[in-house]
Coordinates of C-alpha atoms and ligand atoms in Angstrom, one line a residue:
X270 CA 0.0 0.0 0.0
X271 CA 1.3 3.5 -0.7
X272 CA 2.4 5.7 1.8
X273 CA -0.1 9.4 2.1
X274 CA -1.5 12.4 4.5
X275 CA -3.7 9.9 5.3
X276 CA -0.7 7.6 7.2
X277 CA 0.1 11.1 8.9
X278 CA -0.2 10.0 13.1
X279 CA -1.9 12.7 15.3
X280 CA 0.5 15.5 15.7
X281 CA -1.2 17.3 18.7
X282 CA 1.2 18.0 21.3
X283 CA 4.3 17.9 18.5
X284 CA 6.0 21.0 17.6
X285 CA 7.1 21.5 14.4
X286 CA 9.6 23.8 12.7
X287 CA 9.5 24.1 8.7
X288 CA 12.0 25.8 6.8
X289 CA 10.5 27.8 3.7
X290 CA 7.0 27.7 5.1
X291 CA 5.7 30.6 2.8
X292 CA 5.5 28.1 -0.8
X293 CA 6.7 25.1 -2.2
X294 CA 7.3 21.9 -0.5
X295 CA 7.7 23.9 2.7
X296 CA 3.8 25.2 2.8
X297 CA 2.7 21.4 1.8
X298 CA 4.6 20.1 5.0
X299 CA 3.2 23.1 6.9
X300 CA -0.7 22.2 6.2
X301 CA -0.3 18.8 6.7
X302 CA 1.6 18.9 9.8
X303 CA -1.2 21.5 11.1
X304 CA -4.0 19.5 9.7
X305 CA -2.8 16.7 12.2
X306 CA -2.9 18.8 15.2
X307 CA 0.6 19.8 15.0
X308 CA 1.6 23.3 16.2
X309 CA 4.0 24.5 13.4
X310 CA 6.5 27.0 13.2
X311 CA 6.6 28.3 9.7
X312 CA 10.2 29.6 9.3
X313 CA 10.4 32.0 6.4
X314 CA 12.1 34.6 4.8
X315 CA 9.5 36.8 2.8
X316 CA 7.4 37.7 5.2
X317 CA 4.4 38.8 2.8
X318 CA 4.5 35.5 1.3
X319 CA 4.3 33.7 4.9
X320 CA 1.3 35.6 5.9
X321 CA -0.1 34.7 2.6
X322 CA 0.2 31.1 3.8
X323 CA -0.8 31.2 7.2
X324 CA -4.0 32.4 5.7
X325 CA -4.1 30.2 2.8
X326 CA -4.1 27.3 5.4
X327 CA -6.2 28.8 7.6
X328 CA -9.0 29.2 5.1
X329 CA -8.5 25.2 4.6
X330 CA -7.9 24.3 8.5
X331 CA -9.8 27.4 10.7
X332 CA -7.7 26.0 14.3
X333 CA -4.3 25.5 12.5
X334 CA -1.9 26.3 15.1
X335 CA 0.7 28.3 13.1
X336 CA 3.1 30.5 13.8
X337 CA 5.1 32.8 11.7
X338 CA 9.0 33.2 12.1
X339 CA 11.1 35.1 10.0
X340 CA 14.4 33.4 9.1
X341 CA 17.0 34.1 6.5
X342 CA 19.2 31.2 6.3
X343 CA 21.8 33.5 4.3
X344 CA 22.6 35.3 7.2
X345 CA 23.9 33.7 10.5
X346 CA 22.9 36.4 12.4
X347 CA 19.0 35.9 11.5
X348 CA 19.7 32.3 11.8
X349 CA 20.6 32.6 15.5
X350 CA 17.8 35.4 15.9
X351 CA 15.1 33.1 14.6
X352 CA 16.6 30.4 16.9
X353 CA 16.6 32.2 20.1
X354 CA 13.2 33.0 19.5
X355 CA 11.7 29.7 18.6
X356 CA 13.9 28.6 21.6
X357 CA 12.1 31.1 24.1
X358 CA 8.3 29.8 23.3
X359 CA 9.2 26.4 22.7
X360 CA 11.2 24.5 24.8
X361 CA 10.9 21.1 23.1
X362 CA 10.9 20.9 19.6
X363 CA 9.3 17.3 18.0
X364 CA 10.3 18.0 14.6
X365 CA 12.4 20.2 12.5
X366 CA 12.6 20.3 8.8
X367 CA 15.2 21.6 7.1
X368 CA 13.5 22.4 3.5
X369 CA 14.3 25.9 2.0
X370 CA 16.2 26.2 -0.9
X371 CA 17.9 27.7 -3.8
X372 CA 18.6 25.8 -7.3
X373 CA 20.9 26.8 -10.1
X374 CA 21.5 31.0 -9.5
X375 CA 24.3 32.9 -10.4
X376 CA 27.3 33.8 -8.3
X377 CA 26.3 35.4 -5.3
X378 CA 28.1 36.0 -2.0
X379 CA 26.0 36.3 1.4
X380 CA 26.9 38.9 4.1
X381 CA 29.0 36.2 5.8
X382 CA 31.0 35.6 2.9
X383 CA 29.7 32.2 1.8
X384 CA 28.6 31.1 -1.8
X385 CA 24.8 31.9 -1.1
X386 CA 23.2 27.9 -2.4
X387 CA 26.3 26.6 0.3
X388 CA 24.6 28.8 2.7
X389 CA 21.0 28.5 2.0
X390 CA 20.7 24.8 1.4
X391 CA 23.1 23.5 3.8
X392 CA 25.0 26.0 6.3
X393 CA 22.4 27.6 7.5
X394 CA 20.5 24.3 8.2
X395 CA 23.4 23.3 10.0
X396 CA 23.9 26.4 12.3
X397 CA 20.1 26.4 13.0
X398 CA 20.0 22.3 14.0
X399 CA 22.9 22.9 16.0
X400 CA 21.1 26.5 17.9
X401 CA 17.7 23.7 18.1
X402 CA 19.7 21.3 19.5
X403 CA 18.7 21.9 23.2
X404 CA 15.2 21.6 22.6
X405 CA 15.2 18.5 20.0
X406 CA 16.9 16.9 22.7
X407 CA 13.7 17.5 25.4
X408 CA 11.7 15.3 22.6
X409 CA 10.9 11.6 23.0
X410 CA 10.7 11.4 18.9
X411 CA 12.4 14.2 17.5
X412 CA 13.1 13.9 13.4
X413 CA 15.5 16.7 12.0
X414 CA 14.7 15.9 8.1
X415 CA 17.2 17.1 5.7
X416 CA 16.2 17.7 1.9
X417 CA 18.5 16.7 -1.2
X418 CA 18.4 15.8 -4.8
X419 CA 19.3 13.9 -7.6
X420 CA 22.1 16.9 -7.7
X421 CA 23.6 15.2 -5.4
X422 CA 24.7 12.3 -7.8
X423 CA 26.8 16.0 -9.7
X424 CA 28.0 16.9 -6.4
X425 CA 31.6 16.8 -5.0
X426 CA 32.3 16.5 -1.0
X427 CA 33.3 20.2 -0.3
X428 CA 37.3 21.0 -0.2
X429 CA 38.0 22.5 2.7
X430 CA 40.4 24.9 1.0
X431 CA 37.6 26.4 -0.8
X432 CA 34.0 25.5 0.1
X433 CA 32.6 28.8 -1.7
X434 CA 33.9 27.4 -5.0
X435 CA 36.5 30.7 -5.3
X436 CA 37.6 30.7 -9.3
X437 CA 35.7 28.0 -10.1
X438 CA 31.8 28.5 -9.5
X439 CA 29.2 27.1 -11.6
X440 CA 25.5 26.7 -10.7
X441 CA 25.2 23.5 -11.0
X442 CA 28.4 22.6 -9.2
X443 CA 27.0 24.7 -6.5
X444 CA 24.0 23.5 -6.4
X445 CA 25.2 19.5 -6.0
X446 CA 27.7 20.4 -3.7
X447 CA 25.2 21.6 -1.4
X448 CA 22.9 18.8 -2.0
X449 CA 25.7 16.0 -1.0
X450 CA 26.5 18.1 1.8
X451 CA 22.9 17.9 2.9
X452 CA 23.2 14.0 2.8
X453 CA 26.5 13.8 4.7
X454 CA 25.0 16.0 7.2
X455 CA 21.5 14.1 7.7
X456 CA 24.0 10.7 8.0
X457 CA 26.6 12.2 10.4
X458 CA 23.8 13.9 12.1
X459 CA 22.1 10.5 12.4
X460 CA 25.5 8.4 13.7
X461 CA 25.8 11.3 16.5
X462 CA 22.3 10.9 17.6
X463 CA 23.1 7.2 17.8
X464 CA 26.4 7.5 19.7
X465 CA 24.8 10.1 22.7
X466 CA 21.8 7.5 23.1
X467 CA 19.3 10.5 22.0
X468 CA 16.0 9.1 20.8
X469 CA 15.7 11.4 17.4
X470 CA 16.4 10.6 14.0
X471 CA 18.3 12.2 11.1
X472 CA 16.8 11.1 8.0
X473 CA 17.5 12.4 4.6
X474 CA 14.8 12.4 1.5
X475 CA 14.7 13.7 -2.0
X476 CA 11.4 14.9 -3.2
X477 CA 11.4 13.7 -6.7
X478 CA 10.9 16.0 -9.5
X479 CA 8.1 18.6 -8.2
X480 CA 6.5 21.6 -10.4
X481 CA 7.3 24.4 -7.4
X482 CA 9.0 27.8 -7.6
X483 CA 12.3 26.3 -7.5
X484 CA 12.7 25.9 -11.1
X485 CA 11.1 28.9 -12.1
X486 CA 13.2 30.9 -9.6
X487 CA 16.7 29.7 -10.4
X488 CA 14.9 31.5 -14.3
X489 CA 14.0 34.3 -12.9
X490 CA 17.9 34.3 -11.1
X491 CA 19.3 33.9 -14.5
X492 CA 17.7 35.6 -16.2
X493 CA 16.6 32.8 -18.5
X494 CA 20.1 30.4 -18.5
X495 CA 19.3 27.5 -20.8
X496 CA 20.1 24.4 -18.6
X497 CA 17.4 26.4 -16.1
X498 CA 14.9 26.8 -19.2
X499 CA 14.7 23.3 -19.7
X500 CA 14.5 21.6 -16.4
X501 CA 11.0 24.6 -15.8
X502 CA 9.9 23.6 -19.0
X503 CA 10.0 20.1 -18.1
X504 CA 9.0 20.3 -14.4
X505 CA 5.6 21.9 -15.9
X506 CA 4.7 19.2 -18.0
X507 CA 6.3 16.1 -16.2
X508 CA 6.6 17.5 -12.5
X509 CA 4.7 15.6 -9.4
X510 CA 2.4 18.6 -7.4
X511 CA 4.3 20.3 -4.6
X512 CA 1.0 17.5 -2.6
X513 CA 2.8 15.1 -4.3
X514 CA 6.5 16.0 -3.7
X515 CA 5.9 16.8 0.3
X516 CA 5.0 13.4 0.7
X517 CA 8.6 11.9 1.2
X518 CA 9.3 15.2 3.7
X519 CA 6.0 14.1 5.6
X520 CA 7.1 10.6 6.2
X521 CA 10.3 11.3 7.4
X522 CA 9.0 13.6 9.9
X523 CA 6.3 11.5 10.7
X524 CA 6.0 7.7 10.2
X525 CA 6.9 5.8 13.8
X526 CA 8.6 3.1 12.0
X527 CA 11.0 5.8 9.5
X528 CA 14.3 4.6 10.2
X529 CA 17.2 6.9 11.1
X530 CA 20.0 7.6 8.9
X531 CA 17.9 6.2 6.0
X532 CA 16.8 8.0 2.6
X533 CA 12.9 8.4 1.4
X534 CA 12.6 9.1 -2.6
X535 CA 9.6 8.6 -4.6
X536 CA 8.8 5.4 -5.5
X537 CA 10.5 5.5 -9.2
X538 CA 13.1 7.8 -8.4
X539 CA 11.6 11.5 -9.3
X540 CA 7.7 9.8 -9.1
X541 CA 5.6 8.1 -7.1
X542 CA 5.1 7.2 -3.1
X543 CA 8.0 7.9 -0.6
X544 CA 9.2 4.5 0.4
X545 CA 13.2 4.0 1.9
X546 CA 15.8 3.4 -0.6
X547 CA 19.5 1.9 -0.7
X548 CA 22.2 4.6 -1.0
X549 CA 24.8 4.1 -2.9
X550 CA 28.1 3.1 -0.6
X551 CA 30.1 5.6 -1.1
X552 CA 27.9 7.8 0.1
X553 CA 28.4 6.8 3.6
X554 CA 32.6 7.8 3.5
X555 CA 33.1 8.5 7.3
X556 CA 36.3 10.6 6.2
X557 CA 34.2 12.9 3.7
X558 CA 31.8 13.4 6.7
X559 CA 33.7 14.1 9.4
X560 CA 35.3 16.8 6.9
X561 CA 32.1 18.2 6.2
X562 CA 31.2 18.5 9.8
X563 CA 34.8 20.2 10.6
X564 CA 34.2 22.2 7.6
X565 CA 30.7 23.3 8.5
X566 CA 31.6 24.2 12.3
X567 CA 34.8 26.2 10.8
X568 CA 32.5 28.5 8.7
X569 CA 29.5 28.9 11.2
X570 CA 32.0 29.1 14.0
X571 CA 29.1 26.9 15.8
X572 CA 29.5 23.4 17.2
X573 CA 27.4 21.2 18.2
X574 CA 26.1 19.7 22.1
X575 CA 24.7 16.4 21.5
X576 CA 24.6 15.5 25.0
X577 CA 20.5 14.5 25.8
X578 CA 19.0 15.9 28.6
X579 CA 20.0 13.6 31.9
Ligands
NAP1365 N1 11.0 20.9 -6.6 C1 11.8 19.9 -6.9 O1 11.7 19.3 -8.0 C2 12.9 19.5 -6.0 C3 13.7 18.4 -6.3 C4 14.7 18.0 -5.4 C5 14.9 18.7 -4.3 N2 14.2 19.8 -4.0 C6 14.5 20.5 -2.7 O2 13.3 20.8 -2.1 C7 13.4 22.0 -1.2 C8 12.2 22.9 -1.3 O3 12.2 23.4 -2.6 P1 10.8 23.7 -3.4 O4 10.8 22.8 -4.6 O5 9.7 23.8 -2.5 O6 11.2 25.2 -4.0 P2 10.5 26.6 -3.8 O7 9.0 26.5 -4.1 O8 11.3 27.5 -4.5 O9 10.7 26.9 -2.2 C9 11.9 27.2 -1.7 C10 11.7 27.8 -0.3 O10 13.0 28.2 0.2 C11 12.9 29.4 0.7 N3 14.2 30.2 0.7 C12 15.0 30.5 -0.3 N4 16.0 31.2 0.1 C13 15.9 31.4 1.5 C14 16.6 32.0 2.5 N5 17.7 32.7 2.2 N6 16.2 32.0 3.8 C15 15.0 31.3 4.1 N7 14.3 30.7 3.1 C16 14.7 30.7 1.9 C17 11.9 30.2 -0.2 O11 11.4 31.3 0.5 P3 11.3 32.8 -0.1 O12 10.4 32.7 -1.2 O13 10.8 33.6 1.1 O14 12.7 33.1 -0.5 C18 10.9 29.0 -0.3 O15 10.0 29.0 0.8 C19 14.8 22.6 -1.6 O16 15.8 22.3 -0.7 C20 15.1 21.9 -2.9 O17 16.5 21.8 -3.2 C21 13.2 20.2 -4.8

């Protein structure tokens, strides 16, 4: 039987926080989540857009319990803002899922100096797991889900003697470097979990191939690149629904029997139900992790404290 919303468990009394809230995949997770009971934190940058949501679901679900929080996950400094303030109404945190995105753009640099997809898709996500920490750790079931991509598969581990791709960007190296990064994370994440005897779980999914902004966007970035052209073009005539793509994100962050350190795709790759598949071994490199992690904690400057609470 396939997996859907409908295999969603109660989520009343879970608190959820949902990167990119305001559209996409993020809003899908977001509805669903509150249709359940949960209380979620919609985590967003464009604030217009977020209170476009809220209402959007609240015109579907009258008592969702949703709450906005702005978040820039291109700027540290609004990483650890969000997080102190998520931390000061909520002391345990159920779920958090680590969705927003950017596909494909040009060049840019954020204010911290880091290659902005590096930063968006995967830094920031680290820095704000690792300022969550404290209160995933009060769960008894706490999923941090990260999001990657077939990108992935183009992706190199980062060097540590340039992670923001200095001399030698290109958009689509960006954009699978921060998708295997988002991998490595969810795993390493997952083996740390294990080795403090927390009871949460890192998983890691891939959507599948899902008509949302992102496509568009990284066209509207470019201002109409041709490798971006073609994968919009195609999303709108062979793309899932964004109902359809959140459904890997929802079973991470949901299903009891999800395992930890696993990976949720659709069904036939970029279609179909979320069900667990095999990674390929060398994805699992213990070396290229604990580089990534080092890596990660050199930029942020932010470590992590993975000790549960006695
Ligand atoms: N759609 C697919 O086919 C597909 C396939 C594989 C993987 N994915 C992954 O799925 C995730 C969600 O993407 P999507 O398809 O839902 O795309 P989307 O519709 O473009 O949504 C992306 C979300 O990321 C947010 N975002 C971008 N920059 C941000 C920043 N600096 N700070 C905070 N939020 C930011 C956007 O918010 P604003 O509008 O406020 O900027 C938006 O809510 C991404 O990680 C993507 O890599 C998608």
């Amino acid at each position: 039987m396939a997996w859907t919303t409908a295999d969603i468990p109660d989520q009343s009394r879970r608190v959820a926080v949902v990167t990119g809230a305001n559209g996409g995949l993020g809003f899908e997770v977001a509805r669903e989540l509150a249709r359940k009971g949960g209380h979620v934190v919609m985590a967003a940058r464009d604030q217009s857009k977020a209170e476009a949501a809220r209402a959007s679901i609240r015109g579907e679900i009258p008592d969702a319990a949703l709450e906005l929080q702005p978040l820039d996950l291109a700027s540290l400094a609004s990483v650890r803002e969000a997080a102190t303030s998520i931390l000061a109404h909520h002391p345990r945190i159920d779920v958090l899922v680590n969705n927003a995105g950017l596909m494909g753009i040009p060049e840019r640099r954020t204010e911290d100096g880091f290659e902005m997809q590096l930063a968006v898709n995967h830094l920031g996500h680290f820095a704000l797991t690792a300022e969550l920490m404290p209160a995933l750790l009060e769960s008894n079931d706490a999923r941090v889900v990260s999001v990657t991509s077939t990108g992935r598969h183009a992706g190199s581990a980062l060097d540590p003697a340039n992670p923001h791709l200095t001399g030698r960007y290109d958009p689509w190296r960006a954009y699978g470097q921060s998708k295997l990064a988002n991998v490595q994370f969810a795993l390493e994440l997952d083996r740390r979990f294990r080795a403090a005897g927390a009871p949460a779980k890192s998983i890691v999914v891939h959507p599948g191939f899902t008509n949302t902004d992102l496509q568009a966007r990284s066209v509207r970035e470019t201002g109409g690149g041709r490798s971006q052209r073609f994968f919009r073009a195609a999303v709108q005539r062979f793309g899932m629904t964004p109902a359809q793509g959140a459904l890997t994100l929802l079973r991470a962050a949901t299903d009891p029997d999800a395992v930890g350190g696993a990976l949720y795709t659709p069904r036939w790759v970029n279609w179909g139900p979320p069900v667990r598949r095999p990674m390929f071994r060398g994805v699992r490199n213990p070396e290229a992790m604990a580089t990534l992690w080092q890596v990660s904690e050199r930029e942020t400057g932010i470590t992590f404290d993975l000790k549960p609470p006695a």
